[in-house]
Short mmCIF file of C-alpha atoms and ligand atoms in Angstrom, two decimals:
data_model
loop_
_atom_site.label_atom_id
_atom_site.label_comp_id
_atom_site.label_asym_id
_atom_site.label_seq_id
_atom_site.Cartn_x
_atom_site.Cartn_y
_atom_site.Cartn_z
CA MET A 1 -3.52 -24.52 -4.61
CA ASN A 2 -4.07 -22.60 -7.80
CA VAL A 3 -3.56 -18.91 -7.15
CA LEU A 4 -4.52 -15.81 -9.13
CA VAL A 5 -2.79 -12.53 -8.24
CA LEU A 6 -4.43 -9.36 -9.55
CA GLY A 7 -2.18 -6.42 -10.42
CA SER A 8 0.95 -5.52 -12.33
CA GLY A 9 3.37 -3.75 -10.01
CA GLY A 10 6.35 -4.48 -7.80
CA ARG A 11 3.92 -5.34 -5.02
CA GLU A 12 2.35 -8.10 -7.09
CA HIS A 13 5.76 -9.38 -8.22
CA ALA A 14 6.91 -9.61 -4.59
CA LEU A 15 3.68 -11.36 -3.55
CA SER A 16 3.99 -13.78 -6.46
CA TYR A 17 7.57 -14.65 -5.59
CA LYS A 18 6.57 -15.48 -2.01
CA ILE A 19 3.50 -17.45 -3.12
CA LYS A 20 5.65 -19.39 -5.58
CA GLU A 21 8.04 -20.31 -2.74
CA SER A 22 5.23 -22.23 -1.02
CA LYS A 23 5.07 -25.99 -1.55
CA LYS A 24 1.31 -25.58 -1.60
CA CYS A 25 1.40 -23.47 -4.77
CA ASN A 26 0.41 -25.41 -7.83
CA ASN A 27 -0.49 -23.07 -10.71
CA LEU A 28 0.20 -19.36 -10.36
CA PHE A 29 -1.49 -16.79 -12.61
CA ILE A 30 -0.94 -13.04 -12.54
CA ALA A 31 -3.32 -10.65 -14.28
CA PRO A 32 -2.13 -8.67 -16.09
CA GLY A 33 1.36 -9.07 -14.54
CA ASN A 34 4.64 -7.77 -15.91
CA ALA A 35 7.90 -9.14 -17.32
CA GLY A 36 9.00 -10.18 -13.81
CA THR A 37 5.84 -12.04 -12.80
CA GLY A 38 5.93 -13.82 -16.17
CA ARG A 39 9.00 -15.69 -14.96
CA LEU A 40 7.15 -17.02 -11.90
CA GLY A 41 3.80 -17.96 -13.37
CA THR A 42 1.46 -17.31 -16.26
CA ASN A 43 0.64 -13.70 -17.04
CA VAL A 44 -2.96 -13.23 -18.13
CA HIS A 45 -2.59 -10.05 -20.17
CA ASN A 46 -6.13 -9.87 -21.44
CA LEU A 47 -7.97 -10.24 -18.13
CA ALA A 48 -9.25 -6.83 -16.98
CA ILE A 49 -8.97 -6.85 -13.19
CA ASP A 50 -11.79 -4.36 -12.71
CA ASP A 51 -14.15 -6.65 -14.64
CA SER A 52 -15.20 -8.92 -11.78
CA LYS A 53 -17.43 -11.05 -14.03
CA ALA A 54 -14.47 -11.83 -16.27
CA VAL A 55 -12.29 -12.56 -13.22
CA GLY A 56 -15.00 -14.92 -11.90
CA ALA A 57 -15.15 -16.76 -15.22
CA PHE A 58 -11.34 -17.09 -15.25
CA VAL A 59 -11.39 -18.42 -11.67
CA LYS A 60 -13.88 -21.11 -12.64
CA SER A 61 -12.26 -22.19 -15.86
CA ASN A 62 -8.81 -22.45 -14.25
CA SER A 63 -9.91 -24.01 -10.94
CA ILE A 64 -8.44 -21.14 -8.94
CA ASP A 65 -8.56 -21.66 -5.16
CA MET A 66 -7.28 -18.27 -4.07
CA VAL A 67 -7.47 -14.74 -5.49
CA VAL A 68 -5.01 -12.19 -4.10
CA VAL A 69 -6.12 -8.66 -4.95
CA GLY A 70 -3.12 -6.31 -5.15
CA PRO A 71 -4.52 -2.81 -5.74
CA GLU A 72 -7.44 -1.04 -4.04
CA GLY A 73 -9.52 -0.26 -7.15
CA PRO A 74 -11.20 -3.66 -7.60
CA LEU A 75 -11.76 -3.99 -3.82
CA VAL A 76 -13.47 -0.61 -3.52
CA ALA A 77 -15.55 -1.55 -6.57
CA GLY A 78 -16.66 -4.74 -4.79
CA ILE A 79 -14.79 -7.59 -6.52
CA HIS A 80 -14.79 -9.71 -3.35
CA ASP A 81 -18.59 -9.52 -3.01
CA GLU A 82 -19.10 -10.14 -6.71
CA LEU A 83 -16.91 -13.27 -6.72
CA LYS A 84 -18.53 -14.68 -3.60
CA SER A 85 -22.04 -14.04 -4.88
CA ASP A 86 -21.46 -16.99 -7.24
CA ASN A 87 -22.52 -20.20 -5.44
CA GLU A 88 -19.89 -22.19 -7.28
CA LEU A 89 -17.20 -20.03 -5.69
CA SER A 90 -18.24 -20.41 -2.05
CA ASP A 91 -14.89 -22.05 -1.14
CA LEU A 92 -12.76 -19.49 -2.96
CA ILE A 93 -10.37 -17.59 -0.71
CA VAL A 94 -10.25 -13.91 -1.61
CA VAL A 95 -7.47 -11.84 -0.06
CA GLY A 96 -8.93 -8.34 0.26
CA PRO A 97 -11.95 -6.95 2.09
CA ARG A 98 -15.53 -6.81 0.88
CA GLN A 99 -16.82 -3.54 -0.53
CA ALA A 100 -18.37 -2.27 2.73
CA ALA A 101 -15.01 -2.61 4.51
CA ALA A 102 -12.95 -1.36 1.57
CA GLU A 103 -14.59 2.01 2.22
CA LEU A 104 -11.82 2.49 4.78
CA GLU A 105 -9.72 3.44 1.76
CA GLY A 106 -12.55 4.35 -0.63
CA SER A 107 -13.78 7.21 1.54
CA LYS A 108 -11.63 9.34 3.84
CA ASP A 109 -14.78 10.52 5.63
CA PHE A 110 -15.81 6.91 6.27
CA ALA A 111 -12.33 6.14 7.65
CA LYS A 112 -12.39 9.20 9.93
CA LYS A 113 -15.84 8.29 11.29
CA PHE A 114 -14.59 4.74 11.92
CA MET A 115 -11.61 6.10 13.87
CA MET A 116 -13.78 8.47 15.90
CA ARG A 117 -16.22 5.65 16.74
CA HIS A 118 -13.43 3.42 17.99
CA HIS A 119 -11.34 6.15 19.67
CA ILE A 120 -8.36 5.60 17.40
CA PRO A 121 -5.90 8.53 17.48
CA THR A 122 -5.93 10.60 14.28
CA ALA A 123 -5.94 14.24 13.19
CA LEU A 124 -9.00 16.35 14.08
CA TYR A 125 -11.17 16.90 11.03
CA GLN A 126 -14.42 18.01 9.47
CA THR A 127 -16.00 17.02 6.16
CA PHE A 128 -17.60 19.43 3.69
CA THR A 129 -19.60 19.36 0.44
CA LYS A 130 -20.31 22.11 -2.06
CA ASP A 131 -23.39 23.08 -0.07
CA THR A 132 -21.21 23.71 2.97
CA LEU A 133 -18.31 25.47 1.20
CA ASP A 134 -18.74 28.58 3.35
CA SER A 135 -18.48 26.67 6.60
CA GLY A 136 -15.49 24.78 5.17
CA GLN A 137 -13.73 28.06 4.49
CA ALA A 138 -14.66 29.30 7.96
CA PHE A 139 -13.28 26.04 9.45
CA LEU A 140 -9.98 26.65 7.66
CA GLU A 141 -9.75 30.02 9.45
CA THR A 142 -9.87 28.24 12.82
CA LEU A 143 -6.85 26.05 11.94
CA ASP A 144 -3.13 26.82 11.87
CA ALA A 145 -1.11 26.48 8.68
CA PRO A 146 -0.33 24.28 6.87
CA TYR A 147 -3.83 23.25 5.80
CA VAL A 148 -4.58 19.66 4.83
CA LEU A 149 -7.34 19.11 2.25
CA LYS A 150 -8.27 15.59 1.21
CA ALA A 151 -10.56 14.47 -1.58
CA ASP A 152 -12.90 11.96 0.04
CA GLY A 153 -12.74 9.35 -2.70
CA LEU A 154 -10.00 7.52 -4.60
CA ALA A 155 -7.87 9.97 -6.58
CA ALA A 156 -4.91 7.82 -7.68
CA GLY A 157 -2.83 9.03 -4.73
CA LYS A 158 -3.12 12.68 -5.80
CA GLY A 159 -6.11 13.78 -3.73
CA VAL A 160 -4.26 15.22 -0.72
CA LEU A 161 -3.20 18.89 -0.76
CA ILE A 162 -1.03 20.46 1.93
CA ILE A 163 -1.08 24.23 1.63
CA GLU A 164 0.76 26.94 3.59
CA ASP A 165 -1.37 29.94 2.62
CA LEU A 166 -4.90 30.38 3.97
CA ALA A 167 -6.29 32.20 0.91
CA GLU A 168 -4.89 29.53 -1.36
CA ALA A 169 -6.35 26.78 0.83
CA LYS A 170 -9.79 28.44 0.63
CA GLN A 171 -9.48 28.67 -3.15
CA GLU A 172 -8.40 25.01 -3.44
CA LEU A 173 -11.34 23.95 -1.28
CA LYS A 174 -13.61 25.65 -3.80
CA ASN A 175 -11.72 24.07 -6.71
CA MET A 176 -12.24 20.66 -5.20
CA LEU A 177 -15.87 20.99 -4.14
CA VAL A 178 -17.36 23.28 -6.76
CA ASP A 179 -15.10 22.79 -9.79
CA ALA A 180 -14.59 19.04 -9.20
CA LYS A 181 -10.79 19.26 -9.26
CA PHE A 182 -10.60 15.51 -8.59
CA GLY A 183 -13.90 14.69 -10.26
CA ASP A 184 -16.41 12.87 -8.14
CA ALA A 185 -13.68 11.99 -5.62
CA SER A 186 -13.70 15.59 -4.36
CA SER A 187 -17.45 16.04 -4.12
CA ARG A 188 -16.69 15.69 -0.41
CA VAL A 189 -13.53 17.07 1.15
CA VAL A 190 -12.02 16.20 4.51
CA ILE A 191 -10.16 19.11 6.12
CA GLU A 192 -7.68 17.99 8.74
CA GLU A 193 -5.40 19.39 11.35
CA PHE A 194 -1.77 19.12 10.19
CA LEU A 195 0.27 16.57 12.14
CA ALA A 196 4.01 16.97 12.53
CA GLY A 197 6.17 13.90 12.99
CA ILE A 198 7.83 11.06 11.14
CA GLU A 199 5.73 8.67 9.06
CA PHE A 200 5.90 4.89 8.92
CA SER A 201 3.63 2.05 7.87
CA ILE A 202 2.39 -1.12 9.50
CA PHE A 203 0.65 -4.00 7.78
CA ALA A 204 -1.65 -6.56 9.33
CA LEU A 205 -3.39 -9.54 7.79
CA THR A 206 -6.76 -10.11 9.44
CA ASP A 207 -9.29 -12.93 9.16
CA GLY A 208 -12.32 -10.76 9.89
CA GLN A 209 -13.02 -12.53 13.17
CA GLY A 210 -10.63 -10.58 15.36
CA GLY A 211 -7.64 -12.75 14.48
CA TYR A 212 -4.67 -11.07 12.87
CA VAL A 213 -0.92 -11.26 12.33
CA LEU A 214 1.34 -8.22 12.15
CA LEU A 215 3.84 -8.00 9.33
CA PRO A 216 7.05 -6.01 9.80
CA GLU A 217 6.82 -2.23 9.77
CA ALA A 218 8.32 -0.21 6.93
CA LYS A 219 9.07 3.33 5.89
CA ASP A 220 8.71 4.50 2.31
CA TYR A 221 10.22 7.48 0.49
CA LYS A 222 7.60 9.27 -1.56
CA ARG A 223 9.33 12.31 -3.03
CA ILE A 224 11.22 12.16 -6.32
CA GLY A 225 14.20 14.16 -5.06
CA GLU A 226 16.97 13.45 -2.61
CA GLY A 227 16.47 14.75 0.91
CA ASP A 228 12.75 14.07 0.35
CA THR A 229 12.24 17.04 -1.95
CA GLY A 230 10.25 17.62 -5.11
CA LEU A 231 7.06 16.03 -6.35
CA ASN A 232 5.29 13.08 -4.78
CA THR A 233 5.63 9.73 -6.52
CA GLY A 234 4.16 6.28 -6.00
CA GLY A 235 7.25 5.58 -3.86
CA MET A 236 10.98 5.68 -4.59
CA GLY A 237 12.18 3.17 -2.03
CA ALA A 238 11.51 1.62 1.34
CA ILE A 239 13.22 0.16 4.36
CA SER A 240 12.25 -2.39 7.02
CA PRO A 241 12.59 -2.64 9.97
CA VAL A 242 12.23 1.00 11.03
CA PRO A 243 14.84 1.72 13.75
CA PHE A 244 12.72 4.21 15.71
CA PHE A 245 9.87 1.69 15.98
CA GLY A 246 11.10 0.36 19.32
CA ASP A 247 9.32 -1.64 21.99
CA SER A 248 7.42 1.21 23.63
CA LEU A 249 6.19 2.73 20.36
CA ARG A 250 5.27 -0.76 19.15
CA GLU A 251 3.28 -1.51 22.29
CA LYS A 252 1.46 1.81 22.13
CA THR A 253 0.70 1.40 18.43
CA ILE A 254 -0.72 -2.08 18.92
CA LYS A 255 -2.81 -1.10 21.94
CA GLU A 256 -4.13 2.24 20.68
CA ILE A 257 -4.35 1.66 16.92
CA ILE A 258 -3.98 -1.91 15.64
CA GLU A 259 -6.20 -3.75 18.13
CA PRO A 260 -9.02 -1.17 18.17
CA THR A 261 -9.01 -1.23 14.36
CA ILE A 262 -9.18 -5.03 14.10
CA GLN A 263 -11.85 -5.17 16.81
CA GLY A 264 -13.69 -2.21 15.29
CA LEU A 265 -14.08 -4.06 12.00
CA VAL A 266 -15.73 -6.95 13.86
CA LYS A 267 -17.95 -4.67 15.99
CA ASP A 268 -19.10 -2.72 12.94
CA ASP A 269 -19.77 -5.90 10.96
CA LEU A 270 -17.35 -4.89 8.22
CA PRO A 271 -16.33 -8.14 6.47
CA TYR A 272 -12.56 -7.94 6.23
CA GLN A 273 -10.27 -10.74 5.17
CA GLY A 274 -7.10 -9.23 3.86
CA PHE A 275 -4.28 -6.83 4.48
CA VAL A 276 -4.82 -3.64 6.48
CA PHE A 277 -2.28 -0.91 5.75
CA PHE A 278 -1.89 1.55 8.62
CA GLY A 279 -0.31 4.79 7.41
CA LEU A 280 0.98 6.20 10.70
CA ILE A 281 2.78 9.25 11.99
CA ASN A 282 4.72 9.40 15.23
CA THR A 283 3.80 12.76 16.75
CA GLU A 284 4.78 14.41 20.02
CA LYS A 285 1.56 12.98 21.43
CA GLY A 286 2.24 9.46 20.20
CA PRO A 287 1.34 7.51 17.07
CA LYS A 288 -1.68 8.60 15.01
CA VAL A 289 -3.34 7.29 11.87
CA ILE A 290 -2.83 9.34 8.72
CA GLU A 291 -4.78 6.93 6.57
CA TYR A 292 -5.91 3.36 6.08
CA ASN A 293 -5.40 1.43 2.89
CA VAL A 294 -7.05 -1.90 2.25
CA ARG A 295 -4.06 -3.50 0.54
CA LEU A 296 -0.32 -3.70 0.89
CA GLY A 297 1.84 -0.68 0.09
CA ASP A 298 4.10 -0.37 -2.89
CA PRO A 299 7.15 -0.31 -2.55
CA GLU A 300 6.79 -1.35 1.13
CA THR A 301 5.76 -4.85 0.00
CA GLU A 302 9.12 -5.23 -1.71
CA VAL A 303 10.83 -5.10 1.72
CA VAL A 304 8.12 -6.54 3.98
CA ILE A 305 7.26 -9.69 2.01
CA PRO A 306 10.88 -10.78 1.41
CA ARG A 307 11.38 -10.64 5.20
CA LEU A 308 8.50 -13.08 5.74
CA GLU A 309 9.66 -16.59 6.64
CA THR A 310 6.20 -18.06 7.28
CA ASP A 311 4.53 -19.72 4.29
CA LEU A 312 2.31 -17.06 2.72
CA ILE A 313 -0.24 -19.56 1.41
CA ASP A 314 -0.56 -20.99 4.93
CA LEU A 315 -1.29 -17.47 6.16
CA PHE A 316 -3.98 -16.99 3.51
CA ILE A 317 -5.54 -20.37 4.34
CA ALA A 318 -5.63 -19.46 8.04
CA MET A 319 -7.15 -16.13 7.07
CA GLY A 320 -9.86 -17.96 5.13
CA ASN A 321 -10.53 -20.32 8.05
CA GLY A 322 -10.61 -17.55 10.66
CA THR A 323 -7.66 -19.05 12.55
CA LEU A 324 -5.00 -16.37 12.20
CA ASP A 325 -4.93 -15.98 15.99
CA GLN A 326 -3.31 -19.44 16.14
CA ILE A 327 -0.46 -18.57 13.79
CA GLU A 328 3.00 -17.59 14.89
CA ILE A 329 4.58 -15.51 12.18
CA LYS A 330 8.35 -15.43 11.56
CA PHE A 331 10.61 -12.86 9.90
CA ASN A 332 14.15 -12.41 8.82
CA PRO A 333 15.54 -9.95 11.41
CA LYS A 334 17.98 -8.40 8.93
CA THR A 335 17.41 -5.01 7.35
CA ALA A 336 15.76 -5.03 3.93
CA VAL A 337 15.91 -2.03 1.64
CA THR A 338 14.45 -1.45 -1.78
CA VAL A 339 15.44 1.21 -4.29
CA MET A 340 13.03 1.99 -7.13
CA ALA A 341 14.40 2.74 -10.60
CA VAL A 342 12.02 5.07 -12.45
CA SER A 343 11.63 6.47 -15.96
CA GLY A 344 13.29 9.78 -16.83
CA GLY A 345 10.76 12.59 -16.27
CA TYR A 346 8.60 10.63 -13.81
CA PRO A 347 6.39 11.65 -11.94
CA GLY A 348 5.84 14.13 -14.79
CA ALA A 349 5.60 13.05 -18.42
CA TYR A 350 7.91 10.20 -19.40
CA GLU A 351 8.51 7.86 -22.33
CA LYS A 352 7.95 4.12 -22.29
CA GLY A 353 9.41 1.30 -24.36
CA LYS A 354 13.09 1.85 -23.44
CA VAL A 355 15.15 -1.33 -23.70
CA ILE A 356 16.47 -2.52 -20.32
CA THR A 357 19.94 -4.06 -20.36
CA GLY A 358 22.07 -5.69 -17.69
CA LEU A 359 19.27 -7.58 -15.94
CA ARG A 360 20.33 -10.94 -14.51
CA ASP A 361 19.76 -13.02 -11.40
CA PHE A 362 21.84 -11.05 -8.94
CA GLU A 363 23.36 -13.00 -6.11
CA ASN A 364 22.57 -10.45 -3.40
CA THR A 365 19.65 -8.50 -4.80
CA MET A 366 16.10 -9.34 -5.82
CA VAL A 367 14.67 -7.32 -8.67
CA PHE A 368 10.92 -6.79 -8.50
CA HIS A 369 9.47 -5.50 -11.74
CA ALA A 370 6.93 -2.69 -11.63
CA GLY A 371 6.51 -1.12 -15.07
CA THR A 372 8.13 -3.55 -17.49
CA ALA A 373 6.99 -5.46 -20.55
CA SER A 374 8.52 -8.45 -22.23
CA GLY A 375 8.82 -9.03 -25.92
CA ALA A 376 11.98 -9.76 -27.84
CA GLU A 377 13.60 -7.63 -25.13
CA ILE A 378 12.48 -6.39 -21.72
CA THR A 379 11.36 -2.77 -21.98
CA THR A 380 10.08 -0.06 -19.66
CA ALA A 381 6.30 0.21 -19.48
CA GLY A 382 5.61 2.64 -16.65
CA GLY A 383 6.89 5.42 -14.41
CA ARG A 384 8.18 3.12 -11.72
CA VAL A 385 10.18 0.44 -13.52
CA MET A 386 11.90 -1.96 -11.08
CA ALA A 387 12.60 -2.22 -7.36
CA PHE A 388 16.00 -3.50 -6.19
CA THR A 389 15.70 -5.24 -2.81
CA SER A 390 18.65 -6.40 -0.70
CA PHE A 391 19.29 -7.58 2.83
CA GLY A 392 22.09 -6.50 5.11
CA GLY A 393 23.27 -6.55 8.70
CA SER A 394 22.84 -2.78 8.48
CA LYS A 395 20.97 -0.49 6.12
CA GLU A 396 24.30 0.65 4.67
CA GLU A 397 25.24 -2.91 3.78
CA ALA A 398 21.84 -3.59 2.22
CA LEU A 399 21.91 -0.34 0.25
CA GLU A 400 25.39 -1.04 -1.07
CA LYS A 401 24.12 -4.29 -2.59
CA SER A 402 21.09 -2.67 -4.22
CA TYR A 403 23.15 0.18 -5.66
CA ALA A 404 25.74 -2.31 -6.99
CA ALA A 405 23.00 -4.18 -8.89
CA LEU A 406 21.47 -0.89 -10.07
CA ASN A 407 24.85 0.08 -11.51
CA GLU A 408 24.71 -2.88 -13.85
CA VAL A 409 21.21 -2.19 -15.13
CA CYS A 410 20.62 0.46 -17.73
CA TYR A 411 17.91 2.05 -19.83
CA GLU A 412 17.62 5.51 -21.33
CA GLY A 413 16.67 8.06 -18.67
CA ILE A 414 17.06 5.75 -15.65
CA ASN A 415 16.67 7.62 -12.38
CA TYR A 416 16.68 6.56 -8.74
CA ARG A 417 17.26 8.07 -5.33
CA LYS A 418 20.66 7.57 -3.79
CA ASP A 419 19.59 8.43 -0.26
CA ILE A 420 16.99 5.82 0.78
CA GLY A 421 17.06 5.49 4.58
CA PHE A 422 19.09 8.71 4.91
CA ASP A 423 16.89 10.09 7.67
CA LEU A 424 17.02 7.09 9.99
P1 AMP B 1 -2.80 10.20 2.41
O1 AMP B 1 -3.21 9.99 0.98
O2 AMP B 1 -3.92 10.38 3.37
O3 AMP B 1 -1.77 9.20 2.84
O4 AMP B 1 -1.95 11.55 2.41
C1 AMP B 1 -0.79 11.66 1.61
C2 AMP B 1 0.32 12.24 2.44
O5 AMP B 1 -0.06 13.52 2.93
C3 AMP B 1 0.67 11.44 3.67
O6 AMP B 1 1.54 10.39 3.42
C4 AMP B 1 1.28 12.50 4.54
O7 AMP B 1 2.64 12.73 4.19
C5 AMP B 1 0.49 13.72 4.20
N1 AMP B 1 -0.59 13.96 5.17
C6 AMP B 1 -1.85 13.50 5.09
N2 AMP B 1 -2.58 13.90 6.15
C7 AMP B 1 -1.76 14.64 6.92
C8 AMP B 1 -1.93 15.33 8.16
N3 AMP B 1 -3.08 15.39 8.80
N4 AMP B 1 -0.84 15.97 8.67
C9 AMP B 1 0.35 15.95 8.02
N5 AMP B 1 0.56 15.33 6.85
C10 AMP B 1 -0.48 14.67 6.30
N1 LIG B 2 3.64 3.44 -0.70
C1 LIG B 2 2.38 3.96 -0.37
C2 LIG B 2 1.22 3.25 -0.95
O1 LIG B 2 1.33 2.14 -1.46
O2 LIG B 2 0.13 3.79 -0.89
#
């Protein structure tokens, strides 16, 4: 199989490493990739992944059999539909839903309606536009603080506001709807009831015909500061398995959330071959959905995919054939942790192009590149730079290995959290 992975982060590096492990992998391309993926396959720097015509042309000229779409942008824009509209590509396997189904991430209102229709537990909500600003502000008055405001559309992970003060929440609602705080993405705003509890994530791969396999659960650490304080980031680390995800919570989650979602996609005729990311919260009243994403999480992928012992290409082939229900999936039962090294200043302003020293093939730690570039030397090229993943019999043992590797790697301004998994 010739495989093309779209994306350039730690998620895509981890996917590429697992794809490369498969005996079925012939040529591996990553567009645009990073310094890490370049060691596993061919980086295609000049292929714009949101240009589906260009991706289609690349697929044809390189006899690609399988396209794995990492981030949500191209999926929400309809890359799957565009590729499959070409008769010559009817056998191509595309990992990632079609546009109609990608709306589960592309529109929060769409996702909420889907959950309501299929009786999937989630926060109570209402959706407003600028014409209904007054009723939106009145709705806020009926809720208890804190207030949760969500831009309906994609807003690069920044579209959710959680506000303590009612007056401020009313003002922000206006900023979003009337003053287009998040551009077009906030022309509709979902206002939700605040849910208290601990968050975790589950990933499924579904074949669009009701068949699916569950990947291991994970928990990510979003805030920049220790003790989960400070600004939100793309993710500072992750751990899998999640100790509190025991048998009874697992059973409840599968019965009340996973199965109704997979079946709901079929019932609603939403063509979905790909990963479903369930962002969940364990509340006093049981697990509820905070959000769906139509891709894997980053940095969750950097712990979930290394735990996978089943051939990933076999999983994608079964997905393409609609036979995932016949697959038994296997995992390493050990604990995997990943610690993300970021640029100084991130998630605020930061500098790129810092030379990274000390990188080598560590015996006990996998390094997944996120924002790196290769030239004469490997340099930083983003806010999140590299994820350090290790296994252990306990989270402490795994963390010790990742921190030992991190101690050897250096670049100006390097920063990482020293408390991943602290709350478990
Ligand atoms: P989202 O982009 O929907 O994942 O929201 C970003 C973050 O906001 C989530 O990871 C949660 O920490 C938080 N959040 C979103 N919705 C709620 C809610 N209804 N109650 C509490 N926290 C929420
Ligand atoms: N780590 C959360 C995400 O990928 O959206």
